[in-house]
CSV table of C-alpha atoms and ligand atoms in Angstrom, one decimal:
chain,number,residue,atom,x,y,z
A,1,MET,CA,21.4,-15.5,-124.4
A,2,SER,CA,18.3,-14.9,-122.6
A,3,GLU,CA,16.6,-17.1,-124.3
A,4,SER,CA,17.9,-19.7,-122.8
A,5,ALA,CA,17.6,-18.4,-119.3
A,6,PHE,CA,13.5,-18.5,-119.8
A,7,GLU,CA,12.1,-21.9,-117.9
A,8,PRO,CA,9.1,-22.8,-118.1
A,9,LYS,CA,6.5,-23.6,-115.7
A,10,ILE,CA,3.8,-26.3,-116.3
A,11,VAL,CA,1.0,-27.2,-114.2
A,12,GLY,CA,0.6,-31.6,-114.5
A,13,PHE,CA,-2.6,-32.4,-113.3
A,14,LEU,CA,-1.5,-36.1,-112.4
A,15,CYS,CA,-4.8,-38.8,-110.9
A,16,ASN,CA,-3.6,-41.0,-107.9
A,17,TRP,CA,-4.0,-44.6,-108.9
A,18,CYS,CA,-1.7,-44.4,-111.8
A,19,SER,CA,0.3,-40.9,-113.7
A,20,TYR,CA,0.7,-39.8,-109.8
A,21,ARG,CA,1.8,-43.0,-108.6
A,22,ALA,CA,3.9,-43.7,-111.8
A,23,ALA,CA,5.6,-40.0,-110.6
A,24,ASP,CA,6.0,-41.4,-107.2
A,25,LEU,CA,8.2,-44.2,-108.9
A,26,ALA,CA,10.5,-42.0,-110.7
A,27,GLY,CA,11.5,-40.2,-108.1
A,28,THR,CA,11.9,-43.7,-105.8
A,29,ALA,CA,13.9,-45.3,-108.3
A,30,ARG,CA,15.8,-41.3,-108.4
A,31,MET,CA,15.0,-41.4,-112.7
A,32,LYS,CA,15.5,-38.0,-113.4
A,33,TYR,CA,13.1,-35.5,-114.1
A,34,GLU,CA,13.0,-31.5,-115.8
A,35,PRO,CA,11.9,-29.6,-111.8
A,36,ASN,CA,9.3,-27.3,-114.6
A,37,ILE,CA,5.8,-29.2,-113.5
A,38,ARG,CA,4.1,-28.4,-110.7
A,39,ILE,CA,2.2,-31.0,-110.1
A,40,ILE,CA,-1.6,-31.4,-108.5
A,41,ARG,CA,-2.6,-34.5,-107.6
A,42,VAL,CA,-5.8,-35.5,-108.6
A,43,MET,CA,-8.1,-38.3,-107.7
A,44,CYS,CA,-8.8,-39.3,-111.6
A,45,SER,CA,-8.1,-37.4,-115.2
A,46,GLY,CA,-11.7,-37.2,-115.5
A,47,ARG,CA,-11.8,-35.1,-112.3
A,48,VAL,CA,-9.7,-32.4,-114.6
A,49,ASP,CA,-12.4,-29.5,-116.1
A,50,PRO,CA,-11.7,-28.0,-118.8
A,51,THR,CA,-11.9,-24.9,-116.2
A,52,PHE,CA,-8.8,-25.9,-114.3
A,53,VAL,CA,-6.6,-26.1,-117.5
A,54,LEU,CA,-7.6,-23.0,-118.6
A,55,LYS,CA,-7.0,-21.1,-115.3
A,56,ALA,CA,-4.0,-22.1,-115.0
A,57,LEU,CA,-3.3,-20.3,-118.2
A,58,SER,CA,-5.0,-17.7,-117.9
A,59,LEU,CA,-2.6,-17.2,-114.2
A,60,GLY,CA,0.6,-17.5,-116.1
A,61,ALA,CA,1.3,-21.5,-117.1
A,62,ASP,CA,2.9,-22.4,-119.8
A,63,GLY,CA,1.8,-25.3,-120.0
A,64,VAL,CA,-0.4,-28.2,-118.7
A,65,MET,CA,0.0,-31.6,-118.7
A,66,LEU,CA,-2.7,-34.1,-117.3
A,67,ALA,CA,-1.8,-37.4,-116.6
A,68,GLY,CA,-4.2,-40.6,-116.2
A,69,CYS,CA,-4.9,-44.1,-116.5
A,70,HIS,CA,-4.7,-45.8,-119.8
A,71,PRO,CA,-8.2,-45.9,-121.7
A,72,GLY,CA,-9.4,-48.9,-120.0
A,73,GLU,CA,-7.7,-48.6,-117.0
A,74,CYS,CA,-9.5,-46.3,-115.4
A,75,HIS,CA,-10.6,-46.7,-112.2
A,76,TYR,CA,-14.2,-45.1,-112.1
A,77,ILE,CA,-14.4,-47.1,-114.8
A,78,GLU,CA,-14.8,-45.0,-117.6
A,79,GLN,CA,-14.3,-41.3,-116.5
A,80,ASN,CA,-11.1,-41.2,-118.9
A,81,TYR,CA,-13.3,-42.3,-122.0
A,82,LYS,CA,-14.5,-38.5,-121.0
A,83,THR,CA,-11.7,-37.3,-120.4
A,84,ILE,CA,-11.1,-37.5,-123.9
A,85,ARG,CA,-13.7,-36.1,-125.3
A,86,ARG,CA,-13.1,-32.9,-123.4
A,87,PHE,CA,-9.4,-33.0,-124.5
A,88,LYS,CA,-10.2,-32.5,-127.3
A,89,MET,CA,-13.1,-30.1,-126.7
A,90,LEU,CA,-10.9,-28.1,-125.3
A,91,LYS,CA,-7.9,-28.3,-127.1
A,92,HIS,CA,-10.6,-27.3,-130.7
A,93,THR,CA,-11.4,-24.3,-128.8
A,94,LEU,CA,-7.3,-23.4,-127.7
A,95,ARG,CA,-6.1,-23.6,-131.5
A,96,ALA,CA,-9.5,-21.3,-132.1
A,97,LEU,CA,-7.9,-18.6,-129.5
A,98,GLY,CA,-4.0,-19.1,-130.9
A,99,ILE,CA,-2.5,-21.6,-128.2
A,100,GLU,CA,-0.2,-24.3,-129.6
A,101,GLU,CA,-0.3,-27.6,-129.7
A,102,GLU,CA,2.4,-28.3,-127.5
A,103,ARG,CA,1.5,-26.5,-124.8
A,104,VAL,CA,-1.3,-28.5,-123.2
A,105,ARG,CA,-1.6,-32.2,-123.3
A,106,LEU,CA,-3.0,-35.8,-122.8
A,107,GLN,CA,-0.7,-38.3,-121.4
A,108,TRP,CA,-1.5,-42.0,-120.4
A,109,ALA,CA,0.5,-44.2,-118.2
A,110,SER,CA,0.4,-46.9,-116.3
A,111,ALA,CA,1.8,-46.2,-112.2
A,112,GLY,CA,4.1,-48.9,-113.4
A,113,GLU,CA,5.2,-46.6,-116.1
A,114,GLY,CA,7.9,-43.8,-114.0
A,115,ALA,CA,10.4,-43.5,-117.0
A,116,LEU,CA,7.3,-43.1,-119.3
A,117,LEU,CA,6.1,-40.5,-118.0
A,118,ALA,CA,9.3,-38.8,-116.8
A,119,SER,CA,10.1,-39.0,-120.4
A,120,ALA,CA,7.2,-36.9,-122.0
A,121,ILE,CA,7.1,-33.8,-118.9
A,122,ASN,CA,10.8,-33.8,-119.8
A,123,GLU,CA,9.7,-33.2,-124.0
A,124,MET,CA,6.7,-31.9,-123.3
A,125,VAL,CA,9.2,-28.7,-120.9
A,126,ASP,CA,11.3,-29.5,-124.1
A,127,GLN,CA,9.1,-28.1,-126.0
A,128,VAL,CA,7.3,-26.2,-124.2
A,129,ARG,CA,11.0,-23.7,-123.6
A,130,GLU,CA,11.6,-23.5,-127.4
A,131,LEU,CA,7.8,-22.6,-127.9
A,132,GLY,CA,9.4,-19.1,-125.3
A,133,PRO,CA,6.9,-17.9,-122.8
A,134,LEU,CA,3.1,-17.9,-123.4
A,135,TYR,CA,2.5,-15.3,-120.9
A,136,TRP,CA,-1.1,-15.0,-121.1
A,137,PRO,CA,-1.5,-12.1,-119.3
A,138,GLY,CA,-0.3,-9.5,-121.0
A,139,ASN,CA,-2.6,-10.1,-123.8
A,140,TRP,CA,-5.1,-8.3,-121.7
A,141,ALA,CA,-2.8,-5.7,-120.3
A,142,ASP,CA,-4.2,-2.1,-121.2
A,143,ASN,CA,-4.0,-0.4,-124.6
A,144,GLU,CA,-1.0,1.7,-124.8
A,145,GLY,CA,-2.1,5.3,-124.2
A,146,SER,CA,-5.3,4.4,-122.8
A,147,GLN,CA,-4.3,6.2,-119.0
A,148,ASP,CA,-3.2,9.3,-120.8
A,149,ALA,CA,-6.4,9.3,-123.2
A,150,ILE,CA,-8.5,8.9,-119.9
A,151,GLN,CA,-7.2,11.3,-117.9
A,152,ALA,CA,-7.1,14.2,-120.9
A,153,LEU,CA,-11.3,13.7,-121.4
A,154,PRO,CA,-12.7,15.7,-118.2
A,155,ARG,CA,-10.3,18.6,-119.9
A,156,GLU,CA,-11.4,18.3,-122.6
A,157,HIS,CA,-14.8,18.9,-122.0
A,158,ALA,CA,-14.4,21.4,-119.6
A,159,GLU,CA,-12.6,23.4,-123.2
A,160,ALA,CA,-15.8,22.5,-125.1
A,161,MET,CA,-18.5,22.9,-122.9
A,162,GLU,CA,-17.3,26.8,-120.5
A,163,VAL,CA,-17.0,29.4,-121.5
A,164,PRO,CA,-14.1,31.7,-120.5
A,165,ALA,CA,-14.8,34.2,-118.1
B,1,MET,CA,-44.2,3.7,-105.1
B,2,SER,CA,-47.6,2.1,-104.2
B,3,ASP,CA,-47.1,-1.8,-104.9
B,4,GLY,CA,-44.2,-4.4,-104.6
B,5,GLY,CA,-41.7,-0.2,-103.6
B,6,ALA,CA,-41.3,1.8,-100.4
B,7,PRO,CA,-42.0,5.0,-99.6
B,8,THR,CA,-39.4,7.8,-101.6
B,9,PRO,CA,-40.3,11.4,-99.2
B,10,GLU,CA,-37.7,12.5,-101.8
B,11,LYS,CA,-36.7,11.8,-105.3
B,12,GLY,CA,-33.7,9.8,-105.9
B,13,LYS,CA,-31.8,10.0,-109.1
B,14,LEU,CA,-31.2,7.8,-111.4
B,15,ALA,CA,-28.5,7.1,-114.5
B,16,LEU,CA,-28.5,5.3,-118.0
B,17,TYR,CA,-26.1,4.9,-120.0
B,18,TRP,CA,-24.7,2.9,-123.1
B,19,ALA,CA,-21.4,2.3,-124.1
B,20,ALA,CA,-20.5,-1.0,-126.6
B,21,SER,CA,-23.6,-1.7,-127.3
B,22,CYS,CA,-26.7,-2.1,-129.5
B,23,GLY,CA,-29.5,-0.7,-128.3
B,24,GLY,CA,-31.2,-3.0,-127.5
B,25,CYS,CA,-30.7,-2.8,-122.9
B,26,GLU,CA,-32.8,0.6,-124.2
B,27,ILE,CA,-35.7,-0.7,-125.4
B,28,ALA,CA,-35.2,-3.0,-122.5
B,29,VAL,CA,-35.9,-1.1,-120.2
B,30,LEU,CA,-39.7,0.6,-121.8
B,31,GLY,CA,-40.2,-3.6,-122.3
B,32,ILE,CA,-41.3,-2.8,-118.5
B,33,ASP,CA,-44.2,-0.5,-120.1
B,34,ASP,CA,-45.8,1.3,-118.1
B,35,LYS,CA,-43.7,1.2,-114.9
B,36,VAL,CA,-41.6,2.9,-116.4
B,37,LEU,CA,-44.3,5.3,-115.2
B,38,LYS,CA,-43.9,4.4,-111.3
B,39,VAL,CA,-39.8,4.7,-112.6
B,40,ALA,CA,-40.2,8.3,-113.3
B,41,GLU,CA,-41.8,8.4,-109.8
B,42,ALA,CA,-39.9,7.1,-108.0
B,43,PHE,CA,-36.7,9.3,-109.5
B,44,ASP,CA,-35.2,11.8,-111.5
B,45,ILE,CA,-33.6,11.0,-114.3
B,46,VAL,CA,-29.8,13.0,-115.0
B,47,LEU,CA,-29.0,11.5,-117.3
B,48,TRP,CA,-29.8,9.2,-120.0
B,49,PRO,CA,-28.7,9.6,-123.5
B,50,CYS,CA,-30.9,7.5,-125.9
B,51,VAL,CA,-33.9,9.1,-124.3
B,52,MET,CA,-32.9,13.4,-123.4
B,53,ASP,CA,-30.3,15.7,-123.7
B,54,GLY,CA,-27.9,15.8,-121.2
B,55,LYS,CA,-25.1,16.8,-120.2
B,56,VAL,CA,-21.6,14.0,-119.2
B,57,ARG,CA,-19.9,18.3,-117.9
B,58,ASP,CA,-22.9,18.6,-116.2
B,59,ILE,CA,-22.6,14.5,-114.2
B,60,GLU,CA,-18.8,15.8,-113.7
B,61,LYS,CA,-20.1,18.6,-111.7
B,62,MET,CA,-22.0,16.6,-109.5
B,63,PRO,CA,-20.9,15.3,-106.3
B,64,ASP,CA,-19.6,12.6,-105.9
B,65,LYS,CA,-22.0,9.5,-105.0
B,66,SER,CA,-25.4,12.0,-105.6
B,67,ILE,CA,-26.4,9.5,-108.3
B,68,ASP,CA,-28.3,6.7,-106.9
B,69,LEU,CA,-29.1,4.4,-109.1
B,70,CYS,CA,-26.9,3.6,-112.4
B,71,LEU,CA,-28.0,1.2,-115.0
B,72,PHE,CA,-24.9,0.7,-117.4
B,73,ASN,CA,-25.1,-1.1,-120.8
B,74,GLY,CA,-22.2,-1.8,-122.7
B,75,ALA,CA,-18.9,-3.1,-122.6
B,76,ILE,CA,-15.8,-1.5,-123.0
B,77,ARG,CA,-14.1,-0.5,-126.0
B,78,THR,CA,-12.0,2.8,-125.9
B,79,SER,CA,-11.0,5.3,-123.5
B,80,GLU,CA,-14.6,7.1,-123.8
B,81,GLN,CA,-16.4,4.7,-122.3
B,82,GLU,CA,-13.9,3.6,-119.8
B,83,TYR,CA,-13.9,7.6,-118.2
B,84,MET,CA,-17.9,7.3,-118.1
B,85,ALA,CA,-17.5,4.1,-116.4
B,86,GLN,CA,-15.3,6.0,-113.9
B,87,LEU,CA,-17.2,9.0,-113.9
B,88,LEU,CA,-20.3,7.0,-112.8
B,89,ARG,CA,-18.7,5.0,-111.0
B,90,ARG,CA,-17.6,7.7,-108.3
B,91,LYS,CA,-20.9,9.5,-109.2
B,92,SER,CA,-22.9,6.8,-108.6
B,93,LYS,CA,-23.9,5.2,-105.0
B,94,VAL,CA,-25.4,1.5,-107.2
B,95,LEU,CA,-23.2,1.1,-110.4
B,96,VAL,CA,-25.4,-1.9,-112.0
B,97,ALA,CA,-24.1,-3.6,-115.4
B,98,PHE,CA,-27.1,-4.0,-116.7
B,99,GLY,CA,-27.5,-6.6,-119.3
B,100,SER,CA,-24.3,-8.9,-120.9
B,101,CYS,CA,-22.5,-6.4,-122.6
B,102,ALA,CA,-21.7,-4.8,-119.0
B,103,ALA,CA,-21.7,-7.8,-117.2
B,104,GLU,CA,-19.9,-10.2,-120.0
B,105,GLY,CA,-18.3,-8.4,-123.1
B,106,CYS,CA,-21.3,-9.6,-125.1
B,107,ILE,CA,-21.2,-9.7,-129.3
B,108,PRO,CA,-19.1,-7.5,-129.0
B,109,ALA,CA,-16.6,-9.0,-127.0
B,110,LEU,CA,-16.3,-11.5,-129.5
B,111,ALA,CA,-13.4,-8.7,-131.3
B,112,ASN,CA,-11.7,-10.3,-128.9
B,113,MET,CA,-10.7,-12.9,-131.2
B,114,ASN,CA,-8.8,-10.1,-133.7
B,115,THR,CA,-7.1,-7.5,-133.2
B,116,ARG,CA,-7.5,-3.4,-132.9
B,117,GLU,CA,-5.3,-3.7,-136.4
B,118,GLU,CA,-7.4,-6.3,-137.5
B,119,ILE,CA,-10.4,-4.2,-136.7
B,120,PHE,CA,-9.3,-1.3,-139.2
B,121,GLN,CA,-8.1,-2.9,-141.5
B,122,THR,CA,-11.6,-4.1,-142.4
B,123,ALA,CA,-13.2,-1.7,-141.2
B,124,TYR,CA,-11.8,1.3,-143.4
B,125,HIS,CA,-10.2,-0.7,-145.7
B,126,ASP,CA,-11.1,-3.8,-147.0
B,127,THR,CA,-15.1,-4.3,-146.6
B,128,PRO,CA,-15.9,-3.9,-150.6
B,129,SER,CA,-18.3,-0.9,-149.4
B,130,THR,CA,-15.6,0.7,-148.0
B,131,ASP,CA,-14.5,4.5,-150.4
B,132,ASN,CA,-11.1,5.0,-148.6
B,133,PRO,CA,-8.9,6.2,-151.6
B,134,ASP,CA,-6.5,8.5,-148.4
B,135,GLY,CA,-6.3,5.6,-145.9
B,136,VAL,CA,-7.8,7.6,-143.9
B,137,ARG,CA,-8.7,6.3,-140.6
B,138,PRO,CA,-9.3,7.3,-137.1
B,139,GLN,CA,-6.8,9.2,-135.0
B,140,ILE,CA,-7.2,10.5,-131.2
B,141,GLU,CA,-5.6,13.8,-132.2
B,142,THR,CA,-6.1,15.6,-135.4
B,143,GLU,CA,-5.0,19.2,-135.7
B,144,VAL,CA,-7.2,22.1,-137.7
B,145,PRO,CA,-7.4,25.2,-138.1
B,146,GLU,CA,-10.3,25.8,-135.2
B,147,GLY,CA,-7.3,23.3,-132.9
B,148,THR,CA,-6.8,19.8,-132.1
B,149,LEU,CA,-9.6,17.5,-132.4
B,150,HIS,CA,-10.1,14.5,-129.6
B,151,LEU,CA,-11.3,11.0,-130.7
B,152,PRO,CA,-11.2,7.5,-127.7
B,153,LEU,CA,-9.0,5.6,-128.1
B,154,PHE,CA,-10.4,2.2,-129.7
B,155,TYR,CA,-9.2,-0.9,-127.2
B,156,ASP,CA,-7.7,-4.5,-128.4
B,157,THR,CA,-9.4,-6.0,-126.2
B,158,VAL,CA,-13.1,-5.2,-125.1
B,159,LYS,CA,-13.7,-5.6,-120.9
B,160,THR,CA,-16.5,-5.8,-119.4
B,161,LEU,CA,-17.5,-3.5,-117.1
B,162,GLY,CA,-17.1,-5.4,-113.9
B,163,GLN,CA,-12.9,-5.1,-115.7
B,164,SER,CA,-12.3,-1.7,-115.8
B,165,VAL,CA,-14.6,-0.2,-112.7
B,166,GLU,CA,-16.3,-1.8,-109.1
B,167,VAL,CA,-19.8,-3.0,-110.0
B,168,ASP,CA,-22.6,-3.7,-107.6
B,169,TYR,CA,-25.3,-5.7,-109.1
B,170,TYR,CA,-25.4,-7.2,-112.2
B,171,LEU,CA,-27.8,-8.0,-113.3
B,172,PRO,CA,-27.5,-10.7,-117.3
B,173,GLY,CA,-29.6,-10.8,-120.4
B,174,CYS,CA,-29.2,-9.4,-123.9
B,175,PRO,CA,-31.0,-7.4,-123.5
B,176,PRO,CA,-32.3,-8.3,-119.6
B,177,GLU,CA,-36.8,-9.4,-119.5
B,178,PRO,CA,-38.4,-6.6,-118.5
B,179,ASP,CA,-39.9,-8.7,-115.7
B,180,ARG,CA,-36.2,-9.2,-114.5
B,181,ILE,CA,-35.7,-5.2,-115.4
B,182,TRP,CA,-38.7,-5.0,-112.6
B,183,ASP,CA,-37.8,-7.4,-110.1
B,184,ALA,CA,-34.6,-6.1,-109.6
B,185,LEU,CA,-35.3,-2.2,-109.8
B,186,VAL,CA,-38.4,-3.6,-107.1
B,187,ALA,CA,-35.1,-4.8,-105.1
B,188,ILE,CA,-33.2,-1.7,-105.2
B,189,LEU,CA,-35.8,0.6,-104.4
B,190,THR,CA,-37.1,-1.3,-101.6
B,191,GLY,CA,-33.2,-2.5,-100.7
B,192,GLN,CA,-33.7,-6.0,-100.7
B,193,LEU,CA,-30.2,-6.7,-102.6
B,194,PRO,CA,-27.8,-9.7,-102.4
B,195,ALA,CA,-24.9,-9.1,-101.2
B,196,PRO,CA,-23.0,-7.0,-103.1
B,197,GLY,CA,-20.8,-8.1,-106.2
B,198,SER,CA,-23.4,-10.5,-107.0
B,199,VAL,CA,-26.3,-11.1,-110.1
B,200,ILE,CA,-29.4,-9.9,-109.7
B,201,GLY,CA,-31.6,-13.1,-111.3
B,202,ALA,CA,-32.4,-16.4,-110.5
B,203,THR,CA,-29.6,-19.6,-109.5
B,204,THR,CA,-31.1,-22.4,-111.8
B,205,THR,CA,-30.2,-22.4,-115.2
B,206,VAL,CA,-32.3,-22.6,-118.8
B,207,CYS,CA,-32.4,-26.7,-118.7
B,208,ASP,CA,-33.9,-26.5,-114.9
B,209,THR,CA,-36.9,-24.4,-117.2
B,210,CYS,CA,-37.2,-25.7,-120.2
B,211,PRO,CA,-39.7,-28.3,-121.4
B,212,ARG,CA,-37.8,-30.8,-123.4
B,213,THR,CA,-37.5,-34.4,-122.1
B,214,ARG,CA,-34.1,-35.6,-121.0
B,215,ASN,CA,-33.5,-39.3,-121.8
B,216,GLU,CA,-29.6,-39.3,-121.3
B,217,LYS,CA,-29.2,-40.3,-124.7
B,218,LYS,CA,-25.8,-39.8,-126.5
B,219,ILE,CA,-25.0,-39.0,-129.4
B,220,LYS,CA,-22.8,-39.6,-132.4
B,221,GLU,CA,-23.2,-36.1,-134.1
B,222,PHE,CA,-23.8,-32.6,-133.6
B,223,LYS,CA,-25.7,-30.9,-136.2
B,224,ARG,CA,-26.3,-27.6,-136.4
B,225,THR,CA,-30.3,-26.1,-135.8
B,226,TRP,CA,-31.0,-25.8,-139.8
B,227,GLU,CA,-29.7,-30.0,-140.4
B,228,ILE,CA,-32.4,-30.7,-138.2
B,229,ILE,CA,-36.7,-29.9,-137.5
B,230,PRO,CA,-36.0,-30.8,-133.9
B,231,ASP,CA,-38.4,-33.5,-131.8
B,232,PRO,CA,-40.7,-30.9,-129.7
B,233,ASP,CA,-40.6,-32.5,-126.7
B,234,THR,CA,-36.7,-34.3,-125.7
B,235,CYS,CA,-34.2,-32.6,-125.0
B,236,LEU,CA,-32.2,-30.5,-128.1
B,237,LEU,CA,-29.3,-31.5,-126.7
B,238,GLU,CA,-29.9,-35.1,-127.5
B,239,GLN,CA,-30.5,-34.2,-131.1
B,240,GLY,CA,-27.4,-33.4,-131.4
B,241,VAL,CA,-27.8,-29.2,-131.7
B,242,VAL,CA,-25.6,-27.6,-130.5
B,243,CYS,CA,-28.2,-26.1,-127.0
B,244,CYS,CA,-26.0,-23.7,-123.9
B,245,GLY,CA,-29.3,-24.4,-121.5
B,246,ILE,CA,-26.9,-26.7,-119.6
B,247,ALA,CA,-24.7,-23.7,-118.4
B,248,THR,CA,-27.0,-20.8,-118.8
B,249,ARG,CA,-28.5,-19.5,-115.8
B,250,ALA,CA,-32.1,-18.9,-116.1
B,251,GLY,CA,-34.1,-15.7,-116.8
B,252,CYS,CA,-36.0,-16.0,-119.9
B,253,GLY,CA,-38.1,-18.5,-119.3
B,254,ALA,CA,-36.7,-21.0,-121.6
B,255,LEU,CA,-38.1,-19.1,-124.5
B,256,CYS,CA,-36.0,-20.6,-126.9
B,257,PRO,CA,-35.9,-24.7,-127.0
B,258,THR,CA,-39.6,-24.3,-126.0
B,259,VAL,CA,-40.0,-22.9,-129.9
B,260,GLY,CA,-37.3,-25.4,-130.9
B,261,SER,CA,-34.4,-22.9,-131.8
B,262,PRO,CA,-31.1,-24.1,-128.5
B,263,CYS,CA,-30.5,-21.6,-126.1
B,264,ILE,CA,-26.6,-20.0,-127.5
B,265,GLY,CA,-26.4,-19.0,-123.6
B,266,CYS,CA,-27.2,-15.0,-123.6
B,267,TYR,CA,-28.0,-14.4,-119.7
B,268,GLY,CA,-24.9,-15.6,-118.8
B,269,PRO,CA,-23.0,-18.4,-116.9
B,270,ASN,CA,-25.5,-19.1,-114.2
B,271,GLU,CA,-24.2,-19.3,-111.0
B,272,GLY,CA,-21.2,-21.1,-110.0
B,273,VAL,CA,-20.3,-20.9,-113.4
B,274,VAL,CA,-16.4,-19.9,-113.9
B,275,ASP,CA,-15.9,-20.4,-116.6
B,276,PHE,CA,-18.7,-20.4,-119.7
B,277,GLY,CA,-17.6,-22.9,-122.7
B,278,ALA,CA,-15.3,-25.5,-120.0
B,279,ARG,CA,-18.8,-25.8,-118.8
B,280,MET,CA,-20.2,-26.1,-122.6
B,281,MET,CA,-17.8,-28.0,-123.8
B,282,THR,CA,-17.5,-30.6,-120.6
B,283,ALA,CA,-21.5,-31.3,-121.1
B,284,LEU,CA,-20.8,-31.7,-124.9
B,285,ALA,CA,-17.8,-33.6,-124.3
B,286,SER,CA,-20.8,-36.2,-121.7
B,287,VAL,CA,-23.4,-36.8,-124.7
B,288,ILE,CA,-20.6,-38.3,-127.4
B,289,ASP,CA,-21.4,-41.7,-128.5
B,290,SER,CA,-17.8,-42.6,-128.7
B,291,GLN,CA,-14.2,-43.7,-127.0
B,292,ASP,CA,-12.5,-43.5,-130.1
B,293,PRO,CA,-10.5,-40.8,-130.5
B,294,ASP,CA,-10.2,-40.7,-133.8
B,295,GLU,CA,-14.1,-40.8,-134.0
B,296,ILE,CA,-13.9,-38.2,-131.4
B,297,ASP,CA,-12.2,-35.9,-132.9
B,298,ARG,CA,-14.2,-36.2,-135.9
B,299,ILE,CA,-17.0,-35.8,-133.8
B,300,ILE,CA,-16.0,-33.0,-133.1
B,301,GLN,CA,-14.4,-31.0,-135.8
B,302,GLU,CA,-17.5,-31.4,-137.8
B,303,GLY,CA,-20.2,-30.8,-135.8
B,304,ILE,CA,-18.5,-27.2,-133.8
B,305,PRO,CA,-16.9,-25.4,-137.0
B,306,ASP,CA,-16.6,-22.9,-133.9
B,307,PRO,CA,-15.9,-23.1,-131.1
B,308,ILE,CA,-15.3,-19.4,-130.0
B,309,GLY,CA,-18.5,-18.8,-131.6
B,310,SER,CA,-20.5,-21.9,-129.8
B,311,PHE,CA,-19.4,-21.0,-126.5
B,312,TYR,CA,-17.9,-17.7,-125.8
B,313,ARG,CA,-20.8,-15.9,-127.5
B,314,PHE,CA,-21.8,-13.8,-125.3
B,315,GLY,CA,-19.3,-14.0,-122.4
B,316,LEU,CA,-16.0,-14.2,-124.4
B,317,ALA,CA,-14.2,-11.0,-122.2
B,318,ASN,CA,-16.0,-11.9,-119.4
B,319,SER,CA,-13.7,-16.6,-120.1
B,320,LEU,CA,-11.0,-16.9,-118.0
B,321,LEU,CA,-9.3,-16.1,-121.3
B,322,ARG,CA,-10.9,-13.1,-122.8
B,323,ARG,CA,-9.6,-13.4,-126.0
B,324,LYS,CA,-7.3,-15.0,-128.6
B,325,ALA,CA,-3.1,-14.3,-128.1
B,326,LEU,CA,-2.7,-10.7,-129.1
B,327,ALA,CA,0.0,-10.8,-132.7
B,328,HIS,CA,3.3,-12.7,-131.6
B,329,ASN,CA,5.8,-10.9,-131.7
B,330,GLY,CA,7.7,-13.0,-134.5
B,331,ASP,CA,9.2,-15.8,-131.6
B,332,GLY,CA,5.7,-17.2,-130.1
B,333,ARG,CA,5.9,-14.6,-126.9
B,334,VAL,CA,3.3,-11.7,-125.9
B,335,ALA,CA,5.7,-8.9,-125.0
B,336,GLU,CA,5.7,-8.0,-120.9
B,337,PRO,CA,4.0,-4.9,-121.2
B,338,ALA,CA,6.3,-2.5,-119.5
C,1,LIG,S1,-8.0,-43.3,-112.0
C,1,LIG,FE1,-6.9,-43.1,-113.0
C,1,LIG,S2,-7.7,-41.9,-115.3
C,1,LIG,FE2,-9.0,-41.8,-114.4
């Protein structure tokens, strides 16, 4: 039961000219999509530095979606080709760090593709819900017993170095 | 201090310590040559395990803030190292993360691609030279007739000094160049310091100090260093060699690219670079000459077989994600700490 209580937090970086409008369109057309995505509007998918994705994950996001105009339709000429290259470089790195494929996704959606974007969001939310929480900060939590071991040291030094009166 | 330094009426106290490090930083200190005598003029050295005898117990008994300057090299990977970091923080007025290990984890932090269990398995069981029929492993407590013996706790995740205690200044480099060390010592002695928490060093990149010419050329494949004898005058990145100069803080004088070897990033991220690897991903994405997803995939897979080694060789502990995911407990989730 507790499994189904998990609701993923997904951060979405949507480009202003296509994908953000697609999300708007989905809204005005009253299409339903999962509320798990927190959308951040950027001017272009090419604005999304891999740093943004890494930071979102390190702060506890369970997944990140990048969405932009279809290749060839970017409003800054060929920035979204750069997005493809960066995204692949990033995925290559995330794979090495043990982060599942489905957690970071690149989605093309033009201004007219509200339904497509909504279904991509729903699909991603389902996949990440299935994977479970990422909870990345848990990876660097203190080792069990480290505080005790640290606190024991001055006493051990005193025992080893001081001659009792 | 005669040149560059203010006269010091009373000798200050200096401590140098090493944690998870290779010893190269210690040698780098001696690389300042005869100026080390000036250091000895200005300071009494109260702790320097590499060079002289000294007892931690004596440091423990000193009043807080009685050490004027502590140069701490090495990353934090055991409870003892963390204790020493806390102790020297308490006792020192100025604590400097000296060198790449203390500043960003460096080579020891590549262990963050493994767990403690995997490391112990390799070191105490699997290597061909290991002879351990009883399967002995380090224990933090062992009872012997004379009493209890202690070993430090070995951490799963290597930390930087700054992730363990508050650090006043960072001196990057693997190891820091002697001239930069001297500059920093002079700055500290004369009180001409940047804001606390900052790096003492340049705010430009290795590229800015590299003599090679950039032409904005793009490439169809990355080359490993053994696959190419690079042209001596043009940018290495534009010849397909993964050179980290673009993300790396200047300070070394572009030693490696000048002699035809790519920058591997030992001076750490330049000012304003949050995540060294992310900066490299962006830089490399810009030089790939392809718009075809499959071809891009091939170029990356073939050209960068080890992205962590290429992008985080010196800074995995200090990167945004810090390590590889820990062993999942069966269902794809990391246990939340209690
Ligand atoms: S403007 Fe939409 S991807 Fe560039």
